[in-house]
Steps between C-alpha positions, in 0.01 A plus 500: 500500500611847423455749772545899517556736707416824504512763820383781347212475243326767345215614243651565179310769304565570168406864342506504093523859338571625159714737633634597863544827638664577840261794641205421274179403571496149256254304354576102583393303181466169713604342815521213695639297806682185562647351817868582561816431632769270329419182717119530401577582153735180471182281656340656224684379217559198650146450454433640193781277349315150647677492838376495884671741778376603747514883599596647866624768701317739639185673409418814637193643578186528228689504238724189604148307510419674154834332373430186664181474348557588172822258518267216597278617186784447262578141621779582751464372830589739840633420805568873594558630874224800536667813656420855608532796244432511177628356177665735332400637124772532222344727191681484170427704237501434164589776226387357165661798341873413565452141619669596845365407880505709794465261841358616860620277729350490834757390817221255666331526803668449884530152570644366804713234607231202621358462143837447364474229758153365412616476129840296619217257703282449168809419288667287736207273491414533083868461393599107407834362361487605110267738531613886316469780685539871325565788761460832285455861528516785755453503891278735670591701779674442759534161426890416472627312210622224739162374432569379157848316645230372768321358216745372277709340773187314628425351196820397375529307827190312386624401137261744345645698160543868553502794285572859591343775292609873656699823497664711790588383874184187405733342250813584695374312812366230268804416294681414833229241566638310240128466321553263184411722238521870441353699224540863441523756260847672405367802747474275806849321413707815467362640809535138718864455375628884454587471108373598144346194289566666156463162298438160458852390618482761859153393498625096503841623767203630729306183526845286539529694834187455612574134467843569695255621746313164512211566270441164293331702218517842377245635270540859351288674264604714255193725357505432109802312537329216679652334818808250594526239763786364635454194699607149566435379104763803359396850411205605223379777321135503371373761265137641469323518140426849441204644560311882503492494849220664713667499880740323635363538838457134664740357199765374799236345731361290185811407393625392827178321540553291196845389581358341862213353340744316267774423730192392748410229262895402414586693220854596409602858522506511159130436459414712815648794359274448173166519654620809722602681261204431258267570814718852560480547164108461447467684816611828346282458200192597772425843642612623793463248802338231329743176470526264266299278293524118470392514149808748415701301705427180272597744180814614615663246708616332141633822387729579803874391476745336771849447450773360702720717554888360544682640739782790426852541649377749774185258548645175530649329807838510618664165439 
C-alpha cells in the first residue's frame, strides 16, 4: 500500500483571466478548487493512475473535513488526524495573456505538538513491512521539522519504503533521516547542498551526494528537460515529449506519484521514471491546479524516453 503524508493541506483555488493587472479591479473568466498539498496531490495521482494509498496527516478545521470529503469522493481513502485552525487556501492565478502564474501561498494554521503525536499513533499502527510511505510538502507553524525525521526514522525501522518530497530546514532535517528516496527540483537541491545545478552532468554530481549521504535513490526533475535518477540500477535520464503546456503547477507531485506506483508494483527505475514523467508531463497539459489525466497518461507514456546514462570520469567511482 502506498501511503502519504501531508501536514499541511490546503484549498487550492485557481483564478483564470485574460489578462492580470496588479491594482485593477479584474474580471475572473472561471475558477475552481481542488484539494492541496503535495502528499494529497500524490494520493491523487496515485489514484487516478489505477493505484490505492491512502491519504493522512492532519486536517484542519472545516476545510480539512471539506478536503477529506471530497478526497473520499475521488476514491482516496483518509485516515487524517482532525486539528484546530483552519486549512489554509493557496490562490493561483492564471494570466491567459502571457501564459504566466502568480501563487498566494498561505503559511497554515497553529498546530501544536500532541497532533503531531496522534498522527505518529495512526501510522505506527497502518504501516506494514513493504508498504510505501511518501512524506511531502510544508510544515505549519510551530511545528519543528524534527517531525518529518520522527516520521521517516519510524518507518524505516519497520521495513516500510520512504520518500521525502521538501525544500528548506523540512528537507534538511529529512535527508539526515536517511529516507530511501528523495525527489526534488533543481531549486530545492541547490539550496539543500549550497551549489548551482547548471546541467545535466551538476544535476547527476548532486544526486551522487545525496547518495553519499545515504539516500538509495535520487530523483531530480528538470522542467522541459525531464528528470534523472540515480539509484542502485546506475544513473538515467528520461525526456518528456513536447507539449503546449498549460501549467506546470502539480507536474512534480504527478510525476513523483508515478514513479512509486511503479516501483510499488516492482518496476525498474527505468520504467518508473516513464510513467512519472508521462504523468508530469500530462499534468501540465491541464489548467491551473488540476492534475493529470489517466487517459493522457496512456498517450504519452510511449512517447517519453529513458536512457542509461554511463558514468563519466568525475561520476564514476574511485577504484
Amino acid at each position: 500500500m502506498i501511503f502519504t503524508v501531508t501536514l499541511n493541506p490546503t484549498i487550492d483555488q485557481t483564478l483564470v483571466l485574460e489578462h492580470f493587472v496588479a491594482g485593477d479591479t479584474l474580471r475572473v473568466k472561471s475558477s475552481r478548487f481542488d484539494p492541496g498539498g503535495k502528499g494529497i496531490n500524490v494520493s491523487r495521482v496515485v489514484r487516478e493512475l489505477g493505484g490505492e494509498s491512502v491519504a493522512m496527516g492532519f486536517a484542519p478545521g472545516g476545510l480539512g473535513r471539506y478536503i477529506e470529503q471530497t478526497l473520499k469522493a475521488q476514491g482516496v481513502e483518509c485516515d487524517f488526524v482532525h486539528t484546530k485552525g483552519e486549512a489554509r487556501t493557496n490562490i493561483t492565478i492564471l494570466d491567459e495573456s502571457r501564459h504566466r502564474h502568480t501563487i498566494l501561498s498561505d503559511p497554515g494554521p497553529q498546530t501544536a505538538d500532541r497532533f503531531a503525536e496522534q498522527l505518529l499513533s495512526k501510522l505506527r499502527k497502518r504501516l506494514h513491512a513493504n508498504d510505501w510511505l511518501v512524506v511531502a510538502g510544508s510544515i505549519p507553524p510551530p511545528l519543528s521539522p524534527d517531525i518529518y525525521a520522527e516520521i521517516i526514522t519510524m518507518a524505516r525501522e519497520n521495513w516500510v519504503h520512504t520518500v521525502l518530497d521538501a525544500d528548506g530546514p523540512a528537507l534538511v532535517v529529512g535527508v539526515a533521516a536517511k529516507p530511501e528516496m528523495v525527489k526534488g527540483n533543481r531549486r530545492e537541491l541547490e539550496r539543500l547542498l549550497d551549489c548551482r545545478l547548471s546541467d545535466e552532468r551538476s544535476t547527476l554530481e548532486a544526486a551522487e551526494v545525496l547518495r553519499g549521504m545515504g539516500i538509495r535513490m535520487a530523483v531530480v526533475t528538470r522542467g522541459r528537460e525531464g528528470a534523472v535518477a540515480v539509484c542502485d540500477e546506475g544513473s538515467f535520464r528520461s525526456v518528456a515529449p513536447r507539449v503546449r503546456a498549460v501549467s506546470a503547477v502539480g507536474s512534480g507531485d504527478s510525476l513523483l506519484a508515478g514513479v512509486v506506483l511503479s516501483l510499488s508494483r516492482g518496476d525498474n527505475m527505468e520504467d518508473a521514471l516513464r510513467l512519472g514523467v508521462a504523468a508530469g508531463t500530462a499534468c501540465v497539459l491541464t489548467p491551473g491546479t488540476e492534475l493529470c489525466r489517466r487517459r493522457e497518461v496512456d498517450i504519452l507514456q510511449p512517447r517519453v524516453k529513458v536512457q542509461r546514462i554511463e558514468p563519466q570520469p568525475a561520476l564514476a567511482q574511485e577504484a
